Amino acid sequence: MNRSGVMNKSPSEPAVASNQFVIADATRCIGCNTCMASCSQEHRQVGLQDAPRLQVMRNERDSAPVMCHQCEDAPCAQVCPVNAITRQDNAIQLNENLCVSCKLCGIACPFGAIRFSGSRPVAIPRDCNTSKALPAPADPRPLSGFLDCVPGLRAVAVKCDLCSFSSEGPACVRTCPTNAITLVTAGSMRHASELKRINAMNAFDQDAQLFSQPNLSAGSSLREPKP
C-alpha cells in the first residue's frame, strides 16, 4: 500500500491492458457518411444487425462520427441484466443473441453511443395475412429508439464492436477517405504518453533557461534601462 492508501500491485500480477477505441478528428471529417455505410455493410455480411455502429453528427461548422468510447468501467455492462455486454479482447463487446431489448444499456451510456435496431423473423413475409388473422397494423410513427415499440419487431442493442470479427480491423478506419478515424491501441497510447512527457520536459528546460539569464538573476531589476 502506498502513502495514499492504494494497494500496490505485486510484481507477479499481470498488468491489465487498456481498452482499444476509435477516435475521429473533426478537422478532417467531411461528413460524407462513408464510415456509416461501410459499418453497416461489414456487419450485414456476417449476419449481424445492419444498423451502423456510429453516427455522424453535424453542426454549422464541423462534423464527426460518434461511437462507443469502450469505457474501462463500462456502465452499459454493469446494468445489463443478462450479461450480454462483456469485456473481451481489450474492448467492450455486445452479444446481440443475448439481448432482451430492455434498453437499459442505452440509458446508462453517457455518450449516447448505443442504439437499437430491429429484427424480424426470417422467412416470414411482412404482410402474411390469412382468413383467420387480421392484417397486421401499420408501424407506428417513430419517436425515439427508447420509446418505439413495433409489433413483431425485436429491438436489439447495437454498439461499436471494433469489427472484432474481421482480421482487417474496423471498417470505418479502413474506408474513411480523409483518414479522420483512427484506432487507438495500448501501444499507441503508450507512445503518445511518452511524447507528452518529452514535450513537458523540453518545456521545463526552456522555462529554467529563462530564470538562468543574467537580467533575471537575483538582485537584478526587471525594468528595462531608461535611455
XYZ file of C-alpha atoms in Angstrom:
227
model
C 0.000 0.000 0.000
C 1.366 3.412 -0.920
C 1.080 6.691 1.010
C -2.305 7.485 -0.491
C -3.758 4.249 0.780
C -3.817 2.487 -2.607
C -2.741 -1.124 -2.731
C 0.339 -1.650 -4.868
C 0.256 -4.450 -7.409
C 2.553 -7.357 -6.785
C 5.370 -7.850 -9.324
C 3.838 -11.150 -10.431
C 0.393 -9.629 -11.092
C -0.067 -9.019 -14.841
C -0.972 -5.505 -15.892
C -4.393 -5.146 -17.476
C -4.165 -3.574 -20.923
C -6.345 -0.570 -21.610
C -9.286 -0.941 -23.925
C -8.874 -0.121 -27.572
C -11.143 2.547 -29.018
C -11.779 4.579 -32.147
C -11.483 8.368 -32.285
C -12.379 10.853 -35.006
C -10.723 14.118 -35.994
C -13.413 16.731 -36.643
C -10.928 18.880 -38.574
C -10.586 16.134 -41.189
C -14.156 14.794 -41.274
C -16.117 15.940 -44.344
C -19.449 14.407 -43.292
C -19.633 12.007 -46.245
C -21.179 9.143 -44.184
C -18.794 6.629 -45.762
C -17.978 5.294 -42.300
C -21.636 4.604 -41.575
C -22.196 2.843 -44.896
C -19.115 0.645 -44.541
C -20.001 -0.206 -40.938
C -23.489 -1.286 -41.942
C -22.241 -3.400 -44.832
C -19.481 -5.020 -42.782
C -21.902 -6.236 -40.121
C -24.575 -7.266 -42.616
C -22.140 -9.641 -44.298
C -21.610 -11.625 -41.090
C -25.303 -11.806 -40.170
C -25.378 -9.058 -37.540
C -27.726 -6.098 -37.355
C -27.075 -3.810 -40.291
C -27.566 -0.607 -38.312
C -24.337 1.438 -38.304
C -22.465 1.415 -35.024
C -21.526 5.079 -35.360
C -23.465 8.211 -36.204
C -22.107 11.281 -37.958
C -23.103 14.400 -36.026
C -23.008 17.880 -37.541
C -23.244 21.496 -36.540
C -22.849 24.686 -38.520
C -19.091 24.272 -38.939
C -17.908 20.746 -38.139
C -18.895 17.120 -38.412
C -17.596 13.965 -36.756
C -18.825 10.435 -36.086
C -19.852 9.495 -32.558
C -19.246 5.935 -31.459
C -18.684 3.797 -28.360
C -15.802 5.010 -26.163
C -15.059 1.474 -24.916
C -15.161 2.713 -21.307
C -12.923 0.970 -18.791
C -15.747 0.829 -16.224
C -18.445 0.286 -18.932
C -21.694 1.405 -17.249
C -23.634 -0.371 -20.006
C -22.142 -3.710 -18.944
C -22.920 -3.024 -15.302
C -26.651 -2.580 -15.905
C -27.204 -5.373 -18.450
C -29.382 -7.965 -16.663
C -28.295 -10.881 -18.892
C -24.556 -10.142 -19.175
C -24.858 -9.557 -22.898
C -22.147 -6.868 -22.650
C -18.722 -8.019 -21.527
C -15.065 -7.038 -21.844
C -13.275 -9.195 -24.414
C -10.030 -8.670 -26.317
C -9.469 -5.228 -24.756
C -12.872 -3.935 -25.869
C -16.481 -3.874 -24.682
C -18.413 -6.393 -26.762
C -22.182 -6.836 -27.043
C -23.686 -10.236 -27.805
C -26.779 -9.467 -29.886
C -28.135 -13.005 -29.403
C -28.434 -12.458 -25.643
C -30.077 -9.020 -25.832
C -33.556 -8.977 -24.276
C -34.499 -5.477 -25.509
C -34.616 -3.907 -22.061
C -32.695 -0.836 -23.370
C -31.002 -0.252 -20.013
C -27.585 -0.123 -21.681
C -28.641 2.763 -23.899
C -29.968 4.657 -20.886
C -26.765 4.069 -18.925
C -24.394 5.064 -21.743
C -23.176 8.630 -21.010
C -22.283 9.253 -24.664
C -25.442 8.079 -26.415
C -23.368 5.544 -28.338
C -25.777 2.604 -28.025
C -28.689 2.469 -30.423
C -31.384 -0.052 -31.206
C -32.020 -1.895 -34.422
C -34.932 -4.105 -35.427
C -35.015 -7.778 -36.265
C -37.986 -9.626 -37.759
C -38.367 -13.406 -38.029
C -36.655 -14.807 -41.102
C -38.702 -16.325 -43.986
C -41.977 -14.786 -42.782
C -43.473 -12.206 -45.158
C -44.168 -8.799 -43.687
C -47.865 -8.862 -44.696
C -48.594 -12.528 -44.060
C -52.389 -12.474 -43.611
C -54.884 -15.337 -43.587
C -58.641 -15.610 -43.320
C -58.202 -16.364 -39.629
C -55.870 -13.479 -38.828
C -56.442 -9.776 -39.185
C -53.971 -7.735 -41.221
C -51.018 -6.516 -39.281
C -51.333 -2.895 -38.199
C -49.126 -0.303 -39.770
C -45.924 0.548 -37.931
C -46.378 3.495 -35.573
C -44.640 6.763 -36.280
C -41.073 6.571 -34.954
C -40.372 8.725 -31.924
C -37.166 7.537 -30.315
C -35.110 4.386 -30.087
C -36.051 4.170 -26.422
C -39.794 4.725 -26.935
C -40.562 2.949 -30.200
C -42.401 -0.363 -29.933
C -43.272 -2.026 -33.241
C -45.382 -5.227 -33.138
C -43.396 -8.200 -34.389
C -40.121 -6.278 -34.312
C -37.476 -7.256 -31.771
C -35.319 -4.344 -30.668
C -31.650 -5.284 -30.474
C -28.953 -3.074 -28.939
C -26.050 -2.279 -31.235
C -22.751 -0.593 -30.405
C -19.262 -0.352 -31.851
C -17.509 -3.711 -31.577
C -14.348 -2.566 -33.416
C -15.266 -5.118 -36.102
C -13.722 -7.782 -33.873
C -14.842 -10.490 -36.304
C -12.648 -9.031 -39.066
C -8.904 -9.537 -39.257
C -8.610 -6.236 -41.125
C -9.850 -4.148 -38.204
C -12.647 -1.554 -38.043
C -14.260 -0.893 -41.418
C -14.712 2.811 -40.676
C -10.968 3.268 -40.193
C -10.186 1.468 -43.453
C -12.701 3.295 -45.608
C -12.561 6.899 -44.361
C -11.408 8.923 -47.413
C -9.675 11.591 -45.309
C -8.176 9.322 -42.622
C -10.194 11.151 -39.997
C -10.856 7.974 -37.960
C -8.093 6.237 -36.016
C -7.926 3.058 -33.949
C -6.173 3.772 -30.642
C -4.426 0.768 -29.120
C -2.500 0.292 -25.894
C 0.755 0.680 -27.824
C -0.256 3.944 -29.435
C -1.406 5.291 -26.053
C 1.971 4.476 -24.511
C 3.709 6.208 -27.411
C 1.527 9.306 -27.031
C 2.196 9.359 -23.279
C 5.942 9.214 -23.884
C 5.733 12.115 -26.343
C 3.778 14.182 -23.813
C 6.409 13.557 -21.147
C 9.215 14.515 -23.533
C 7.396 17.708 -24.532
C 6.792 18.547 -20.876
C 10.488 18.068 -20.074
C 11.502 20.277 -23.000
C 9.106 22.982 -21.854
C 10.537 22.787 -18.319
C 14.085 23.164 -19.656
C 13.059 26.258 -21.624
C 11.437 27.791 -18.533
C 14.544 27.052 -16.463
C 16.713 28.825 -19.024
C 14.620 31.963 -18.626
C 15.446 32.162 -14.928
C 19.127 31.496 -15.560
C 19.561 34.543 -17.789
C 21.617 37.422 -16.256
C 18.839 40.007 -16.416
C 16.574 37.735 -14.333
C 19.142 36.770 -11.736
C 18.717 37.619 -8.062
C 19.060 41.324 -7.263
C 18.649 42.476 -10.842
C 15.941 44.862 -11.965
C 13.150 43.566 -14.197
C 12.644 47.015 -15.707
C 14.319 47.988 -18.940
C 17.037 50.656 -18.504
C 15.986 54.146 -19.397
C 17.727 55.714 -22.444
